[in-house]
Short mmCIF file of C-alpha atoms in Angstrom, two decimals:
data_model
loop_
_atom_site.label_atom_id
_atom_site.label_comp_id
_atom_site.label_asym_id
_atom_site.label_seq_id
_atom_site.Cartn_x
_atom_site.Cartn_y
_atom_site.Cartn_z
CA MET A 1 190.55 31.37 67.45
CA THR A 2 188.42 30.67 70.49
CA VAL A 3 187.85 33.66 72.76
CA THR A 4 186.15 33.21 76.11
CA LEU A 5 183.89 36.18 76.77
CA SER A 6 182.56 37.34 80.11
CA ARG A 7 179.34 35.91 81.49
CA ARG A 8 178.01 39.45 81.83
CA LEU A 9 178.17 39.97 78.06
CA ALA A 10 175.77 37.09 77.50
CA ALA A 11 172.98 39.13 79.08
CA VAL A 12 173.47 42.10 76.76
CA ARG A 13 171.05 42.17 73.86
CA GLY A 14 172.27 43.65 70.59
CA SER A 15 170.70 46.89 69.39
CA ALA A 16 168.21 46.18 66.64
CA ILE A 17 168.37 49.85 65.73
CA ARG A 18 172.13 49.84 65.13
CA ASP A 19 171.74 46.65 63.07
CA LEU A 20 168.95 48.26 61.06
CA LEU A 21 171.08 51.26 60.20
CA THR A 22 173.33 48.87 58.28
CA LEU A 23 170.39 47.06 56.69
CA THR A 24 168.71 50.26 55.56
CA ALA A 25 171.85 52.11 54.45
CA ARG A 26 171.10 51.44 50.78
CA PRO A 27 170.43 54.72 48.95
CA ASP A 28 167.14 53.34 47.59
CA VAL A 29 165.74 52.72 51.09
CA LEU A 30 163.83 55.45 52.95
CA SER A 31 164.71 54.56 56.52
CA LEU A 32 162.35 55.64 59.28
CA ALA A 33 164.32 53.40 61.66
CA GLY A 34 167.07 55.52 63.18
CA GLY A 35 166.56 58.57 65.35
CA LEU A 36 168.52 60.68 62.88
CA PRO A 37 168.10 64.45 62.65
CA ALA A 38 167.62 65.72 59.12
CA SER A 39 170.97 66.29 57.40
CA ASP A 40 169.76 69.65 56.07
CA ALA A 41 168.96 70.73 59.65
CA LEU A 42 172.50 70.19 60.92
CA PRO A 43 174.21 73.60 61.20
CA ARG A 44 177.33 72.61 59.28
CA GLU A 45 178.40 76.14 58.36
CA ARG A 46 178.01 77.41 61.92
CA ILE A 47 179.91 74.37 63.24
CA ALA A 48 182.67 75.03 60.70
CA GLU A 49 182.99 78.64 61.88
CA ALA A 50 183.21 77.55 65.50
CA ALA A 51 185.72 74.83 64.61
CA ALA A 52 187.94 77.34 62.83
CA ARG A 53 187.95 79.59 65.89
CA ALA A 54 188.55 76.64 68.23
CA LEU A 55 191.57 75.52 66.23
CA THR A 56 193.32 78.83 66.89
CA ALA A 57 193.55 77.86 70.59
CA PRO A 58 196.17 75.21 71.45
CA ALA A 59 193.98 73.90 74.29
CA ALA A 60 191.31 72.80 71.81
CA VAL A 61 193.59 70.08 70.41
CA GLN A 62 195.08 69.05 73.75
CA TYR A 63 193.94 66.74 76.54
CA SER A 64 191.36 68.33 78.82
CA GLU A 65 189.93 67.80 82.27
CA THR A 66 188.14 64.48 82.64
CA ALA A 67 184.93 66.28 83.64
CA GLY A 68 185.00 68.35 80.47
CA VAL A 69 186.16 71.68 79.10
CA ALA A 70 185.44 74.36 81.67
CA GLY A 71 183.67 76.65 79.22
CA LEU A 72 181.21 73.96 78.19
CA ARG A 73 180.47 72.97 81.79
CA GLU A 74 179.69 76.62 82.56
CA VAL A 75 177.31 76.88 79.60
CA VAL A 76 175.56 73.60 80.44
CA ALA A 77 175.25 74.63 84.09
CA ALA A 78 173.57 77.89 83.05
CA HIS A 79 171.16 76.06 80.71
CA GLU A 80 170.30 73.48 83.37
CA SER A 81 169.79 76.15 86.03
CA ALA A 82 167.26 77.87 83.78
CA ARG A 83 165.50 74.58 82.95
CA ILE A 84 165.09 73.19 86.46
CA GLY A 85 164.69 76.47 88.33
CA ARG A 86 167.48 76.15 90.84
CA PRO A 87 171.23 76.82 90.73
CA VAL A 88 173.46 74.28 89.01
CA GLY A 89 177.18 74.91 89.18
CA PRO A 90 179.86 73.84 86.68
CA ALA A 91 181.14 71.40 89.31
CA ASP A 92 177.76 69.61 89.11
CA VAL A 93 178.28 68.84 85.40
CA VAL A 94 180.28 66.01 83.83
CA VAL A 95 180.67 66.13 80.05
CA THR A 96 180.58 62.77 78.30
CA SER A 97 180.82 61.25 74.84
CA GLY A 98 177.11 61.50 74.15
CA SER A 99 174.45 60.83 76.75
CA GLN A 100 174.87 57.08 76.19
CA GLN A 101 178.26 57.20 77.88
CA ALA A 102 176.73 59.23 80.69
CA LEU A 103 174.13 56.52 81.24
CA ASP A 104 176.79 53.81 81.20
CA LEU A 105 178.93 55.65 83.74
CA VAL A 106 175.94 56.26 86.02
CA ALA A 107 175.05 52.56 85.92
CA ARG A 108 178.63 51.54 86.67
CA ALA A 109 178.81 53.99 89.56
CA LEU A 110 175.51 52.96 91.16
CA LEU A 111 174.88 49.30 90.39
CA ASP A 112 176.26 45.97 91.48
CA PRO A 113 175.24 42.75 89.68
CA GLY A 114 171.77 41.71 90.76
CA ASP A 115 170.65 45.18 91.85
CA PRO A 116 167.02 45.88 90.86
CA VAL A 117 166.29 48.74 88.48
CA VAL A 118 163.09 49.98 86.85
CA VAL A 119 162.76 50.81 83.16
CA GLU A 120 159.85 51.83 80.99
CA ASP A 121 158.08 49.32 78.77
CA PRO A 122 158.57 49.81 75.85
CA VAL A 123 162.11 50.79 76.75
CA TYR A 124 164.84 52.88 75.15
CA VAL A 125 167.13 50.14 73.81
CA GLY A 126 170.34 51.91 74.82
CA ALA A 127 169.22 52.02 78.44
CA LEU A 128 168.36 48.34 78.43
CA GLN A 129 171.78 47.46 77.03
CA VAL A 130 173.58 49.50 79.68
CA LEU A 131 171.60 47.99 82.53
CA GLN A 132 172.04 44.47 81.20
CA ALA A 133 175.79 45.06 80.91
CA ALA A 134 175.81 46.17 84.55
CA GLY A 135 174.18 42.88 85.54
CA ALA A 136 171.10 44.64 86.90
CA GLU A 137 167.80 42.90 87.58
CA VAL A 138 165.46 44.75 85.23
CA HIS A 139 161.83 45.43 86.19
CA ALA A 140 159.62 46.94 83.48
CA VAL A 141 156.71 49.30 84.18
CA PRO A 142 154.32 50.08 81.29
CA VAL A 143 154.10 53.38 79.46
CA ASP A 144 150.72 54.68 78.28
CA GLU A 145 149.57 57.86 76.55
CA GLY A 146 150.48 59.81 79.69
CA GLY A 147 153.97 58.40 80.11
CA LEU A 148 155.30 56.06 82.78
CA ARG A 149 152.48 54.44 84.79
CA ILE A 150 153.36 55.88 88.19
CA ASP A 151 150.37 54.13 89.77
CA LEU A 152 151.75 50.72 88.78
CA LEU A 153 155.23 51.68 89.96
CA ALA A 154 153.76 52.72 93.32
CA GLU A 155 151.99 49.37 93.62
CA ARG A 156 155.22 47.46 93.00
CA LEU A 157 157.13 49.60 95.48
CA ALA A 158 154.41 49.05 98.10
CA ALA A 159 154.71 45.31 97.44
CA GLY A 160 158.42 45.37 98.26
CA LEU A 161 160.35 46.30 95.10
CA ARG A 162 163.38 48.42 96.04
CA PRO A 163 165.14 49.65 92.88
CA ARG A 164 168.46 51.45 92.97
CA LEU A 165 167.30 53.64 90.09
CA VAL A 166 164.37 54.31 87.79
CA HIS A 167 165.21 55.25 84.19
CA THR A 168 162.74 57.44 82.32
CA VAL A 169 162.55 59.34 79.04
CA ALA A 170 159.78 61.58 80.33
CA SER A 171 159.77 64.11 77.48
CA PHE A 172 158.80 62.88 73.99
CA HIS A 173 159.50 59.29 74.91
CA ASN A 174 161.71 57.02 72.85
CA PRO A 175 160.04 54.95 71.40
CA ARG A 176 156.41 55.82 72.33
CA GLY A 177 156.65 59.54 71.61
CA VAL A 178 154.51 60.46 74.64
CA THR A 179 155.25 62.92 77.44
CA SER A 180 154.66 62.56 81.18
CA GLY A 181 152.59 65.37 82.67
CA PRO A 182 153.55 67.45 85.72
CA GLU A 183 151.46 65.31 88.08
CA ARG A 184 153.28 62.12 87.16
CA ARG A 185 156.66 63.84 87.33
CA ARG A 186 155.90 65.18 90.78
CA ALA A 187 154.63 61.78 91.92
CA LEU A 188 157.74 60.02 90.60
CA VAL A 189 160.03 62.30 92.59
CA ALA A 190 157.85 61.80 95.69
CA LEU A 191 158.28 58.03 95.32
CA ALA A 192 162.04 58.48 94.91
CA GLU A 193 162.19 60.45 98.14
CA ARG A 194 159.99 57.95 99.98
CA TYR A 195 161.80 54.79 98.84
CA GLY A 196 165.33 56.15 98.41
CA PHE A 197 166.02 55.45 94.73
CA LEU A 198 167.47 57.81 92.12
CA VAL A 199 165.58 58.86 89.01
CA VAL A 200 167.68 58.94 85.84
CA GLU A 201 165.98 61.49 83.60
CA ASP A 202 167.20 60.87 80.06
CA ASP A 203 166.34 64.10 78.22
CA PRO A 204 167.73 64.35 74.67
CA TYR A 205 164.43 65.60 73.19
CA GLY A 206 163.08 68.07 75.76
CA LEU A 207 164.05 71.17 73.76
CA LEU A 208 162.27 69.86 70.65
CA ALA A 209 158.72 70.72 71.74
CA PHE A 210 156.79 71.86 68.68
CA ASP A 211 155.18 74.73 70.59
CA GLY A 212 158.53 75.97 71.89
CA ALA A 213 157.61 75.28 75.52
CA PRO A 214 159.87 72.47 76.79
CA PRO A 215 158.28 70.31 79.51
CA VAL A 216 159.40 71.18 83.03
CA PRO A 217 162.10 68.60 83.84
CA VAL A 218 161.53 65.89 86.43
CA ALA A 219 164.51 67.35 88.29
CA ALA A 220 162.53 70.55 88.93
CA TYR A 221 160.39 68.62 91.43
CA GLY A 222 163.20 67.29 93.63
CA ASP A 223 166.90 66.61 93.92
CA ARG A 224 166.93 62.80 93.74
CA VAL A 225 167.23 63.09 89.96
CA VAL A 226 170.20 62.61 87.64
CA ARG A 227 169.70 64.49 84.38
CA LEU A 228 171.28 63.31 81.12
CA GLY A 229 171.53 65.71 78.20
CA SER A 230 172.90 65.67 74.67
CA ALA A 231 173.90 67.93 71.80
CA SER A 232 173.17 65.18 69.26
CA LYS A 233 169.53 66.05 68.57
CA VAL A 234 169.80 69.84 68.82
CA LEU A 235 173.21 70.42 67.15
CA ALA A 236 174.84 67.39 65.50
CA PRO A 237 175.33 63.73 66.46
CA ALA A 238 178.95 63.69 65.26
CA LEU A 239 180.00 66.17 67.94
CA ARG A 240 179.52 63.27 70.40
CA VAL A 241 178.88 65.65 73.29
CA GLY A 242 176.57 64.75 76.15
CA TRP A 243 176.50 65.50 79.86
CA LEU A 244 175.06 64.55 83.20
CA VAL A 245 174.00 66.67 86.13
CA GLY A 246 173.50 65.04 89.51
CA PRO A 247 174.38 64.83 93.19
CA ALA A 248 178.02 65.61 94.01
CA PRO A 249 178.91 62.08 95.26
CA LEU A 250 177.67 60.61 91.98
CA THR A 251 179.39 63.12 89.69
CA ALA A 252 182.66 62.54 91.56
CA ALA A 253 182.30 58.79 91.10
CA VAL A 254 181.43 59.19 87.43
CA GLU A 255 184.47 61.38 86.86
CA ARG A 256 186.69 58.74 88.47
CA LEU A 257 185.20 56.00 86.30
CA LYS A 258 185.55 58.14 83.20
CA GLN A 259 189.28 58.34 83.80
CA SER A 260 189.45 54.58 83.29
CA THR A 261 187.26 54.77 80.19
CA ASP A 262 188.71 57.51 78.00
CA LEU A 263 190.73 59.84 80.26
CA CYS A 264 188.84 62.77 78.73
CA GLY A 265 186.58 63.65 75.84
CA SER A 266 187.34 65.68 72.74
CA SER A 267 188.46 69.19 73.67
CA LEU A 268 187.79 70.26 70.09
CA THR A 269 184.15 69.22 69.84
CA GLN A 270 183.45 70.39 73.38
CA THR A 271 184.87 73.83 72.56
CA ILE A 272 182.73 73.98 69.42
CA THR A 273 179.63 72.93 71.36
CA ALA A 274 180.31 75.49 74.08
CA GLU A 275 180.39 78.31 71.53
CA LEU A 276 177.15 77.23 69.86
CA LEU A 277 175.22 76.77 73.11
CA ALA A 278 176.53 80.06 74.49
CA ASP A 279 175.42 82.02 71.41
CA GLU A 280 171.87 82.46 72.72
CA PRO A 281 170.40 84.45 69.79
CA TRP A 282 171.73 81.95 67.26
CA PHE A 283 170.81 78.87 69.33
CA THR A 284 167.30 80.16 69.99
CA ALA A 285 166.73 80.77 66.28
CA HIS A 286 168.24 77.39 65.40
CA LEU A 287 165.93 75.59 67.83
CA ALA A 288 162.93 77.46 66.47
CA GLY A 289 163.80 76.28 62.97
CA LEU A 290 164.20 72.69 64.14
CA ARG A 291 160.85 72.75 65.93
CA THR A 292 159.02 74.19 62.94
CA ALA A 293 160.56 71.72 60.50
CA ASN A 294 159.93 68.75 62.80
CA ALA A 295 156.32 69.79 63.39
CA ARG A 296 155.72 69.89 59.61
CA ARG A 297 157.36 66.50 59.18
CA ALA A 298 155.38 64.95 62.02
CA ALA A 299 152.17 66.26 60.50
CA ALA A 300 153.15 64.84 57.11
CA LEU A 301 153.96 61.40 58.50
CA THR A 302 150.82 61.12 60.61
CA ALA A 303 148.63 62.33 57.73
CA ALA A 304 150.18 59.76 55.42
CA LEU A 305 149.67 57.01 58.00
CA ASP A 306 146.02 57.99 58.40
CA THR A 307 145.47 58.04 54.63
CA GLU A 308 147.29 54.84 53.73
CA LEU A 309 146.91 52.72 56.86
CA GLY A 310 144.27 54.36 59.02
CA HIS A 311 141.93 51.37 58.73
CA ARG A 312 144.45 48.99 60.28
CA ILE A 313 146.46 51.02 62.82
CA THR A 314 146.31 53.28 65.83
CA ARG A 315 149.14 55.74 66.37
CA SER A 316 150.55 58.32 68.72
CA THR A 317 150.22 62.05 68.01
CA PRO A 318 153.63 63.67 68.53
CA THR A 319 153.92 67.10 70.13
CA GLY A 320 157.71 67.14 69.95
CA GLY A 321 160.72 64.87 69.74
CA MET A 322 161.26 62.60 66.73
CA PHE A 323 158.99 59.53 66.84
CA VAL A 324 155.57 58.13 66.04
CA TRP A 325 154.48 54.82 67.62
CA VAL A 326 152.17 52.65 65.53
CA ASP A 327 150.05 49.69 66.68
CA PHE A 328 148.60 47.43 63.99
CA THR A 329 145.09 46.48 65.03
CA ASP A 330 144.87 43.60 62.53
CA GLY A 331 147.59 41.49 64.17
CA THR A 332 150.36 42.32 61.68
CA ASP A 333 153.70 40.99 62.96
CA THR A 334 156.08 43.87 62.30
CA THR A 335 159.18 41.69 62.58
CA VAL A 336 157.84 39.60 59.70
CA LEU A 337 156.81 42.76 57.84
CA LEU A 338 160.23 44.43 58.06
CA PRO A 339 162.13 42.42 55.39
CA ARG A 340 159.21 42.82 52.97
CA ALA A 341 159.23 46.56 53.68
CA VAL A 342 162.98 46.84 53.06
CA GLU A 343 162.53 45.01 49.75
CA ARG A 344 160.07 47.75 48.82
CA GLY A 345 162.41 50.51 49.93
CA VAL A 346 161.34 51.51 53.43
CA GLY A 347 162.64 50.71 56.92
CA PHE A 348 161.30 51.01 60.46
CA VAL A 349 161.97 49.47 63.87
CA PRO A 350 159.66 46.64 64.95
CA GLY A 351 158.09 47.19 68.36
CA SER A 352 159.56 43.96 69.70
CA ALA A 353 163.00 45.63 69.64
CA PHE A 354 161.83 47.80 72.55
CA ALA A 355 160.25 45.03 74.63
CA THR A 356 161.94 44.02 77.85
CA ASP A 357 160.55 40.48 77.76
CA GLY A 358 158.47 39.88 74.63
CA GLY A 359 155.52 41.93 73.51
CA PHE A 360 154.80 44.73 71.03
CA ALA A 361 154.87 42.23 68.14
CA SER A 362 152.30 44.31 66.23
CA SER A 363 153.92 47.69 66.93
CA ALA A 364 156.54 49.83 65.19
CA ARG A 365 158.52 53.00 65.78
CA LEU A 366 158.81 55.48 62.93
CA CYS A 367 161.09 58.54 62.93
CA PHE A 368 159.68 61.63 61.21
CA ALA A 369 162.69 63.92 61.65
CA THR A 370 164.98 62.55 58.94
CA TYR A 371 163.09 63.33 55.72
CA PRO A 372 161.01 66.17 54.25
CA PRO A 373 157.24 65.69 53.92
CA ALA A 374 157.25 64.38 50.34
CA LYS A 375 159.65 61.58 51.18
CA LEU A 376 157.69 60.70 54.31
CA HIS A 377 154.55 60.32 52.20
CA GLU A 378 156.45 58.07 49.80
CA ALA A 379 157.86 56.01 52.69
CA VAL A 380 154.36 55.32 54.00
CA ARG A 381 153.11 54.43 50.50
CA ARG A 382 155.93 51.88 50.27
CA LEU A 383 155.00 50.51 53.68
CA ALA A 384 151.40 50.13 52.58
CA ARG A 385 152.52 48.23 49.47
CA ALA A 386 154.61 45.92 51.66
CA LEU A 387 151.50 45.11 53.68
CA THR A 388 149.51 44.15 50.59
#
């Protein structure tokens, strides 16, 4: 049967990462491709306890407010207030099905086809898909070891670029793994105030700093910032709980759009998430365990890369988050390398998957969070064999 699809869909690139999850799902493949938390780090027993308590309340299995369960919005508002250093009320929070839905709703609320937007290069693939689906005109600004190149953004703004929004993963960038410093964050907000755009601060990894000191959010430097958060990396992806915090006109618009998308999210998983986030002693200890485990895994992966491939790569040095970015200095095409690597039992994401318009052909993103150190060493050994 012939189905005529919308012209807008033609501009939306498929997610290489989602495709790779299928390709690398074989039990014999060690996949460094997905941004998957370690299964043994997911607090299944604590989630089960919270679920049992939630199921004693009829409201937990009923429809809820479109903006989210009140208890969760209160907890998120308290967390955000502490992070950004100014009051955030429950009315400023909209709970979504993961932060990806939050990003989609923000784009739908703010953008008309043809509107210019700025993304980082390399870019988080989910953001690129959302903006392409909105019909936006995408402008890429490079990321270096210090995060988004604010100097280059300033030059383009001075030359006449007028974006509706700038999307950034400022803390433990996906895919580069780097973090923007306070000076760049402050400068980005100053540009937003001068030129009138909104900053969309996508922050799923900020609490995963190895040293336990999360970077000060971009939103702490000004109010022209929409913050996106998620429980996926700090609790469990299957809860499908995310949120956004932003200016009242935007949150009202997002809530209205969400009514046409899913009416409301899951009262059950939101109630579970609210309990876990509100249990400060437990959540603090849980985060500390995640940070310690991830730091060990990052050290194992980078050590293995240096031992096995140090003569032919440069790499990032993670201080949090989930990813290491690798550049092959010998011209290796990682898209060509990938099928050979999968044959030898290891997966990764080629850098070209994160390019806005070509580039990064000799780069790759590796996730260190999924496996313990011994398996990470073995994954790198398999990658080295694929190269030879």
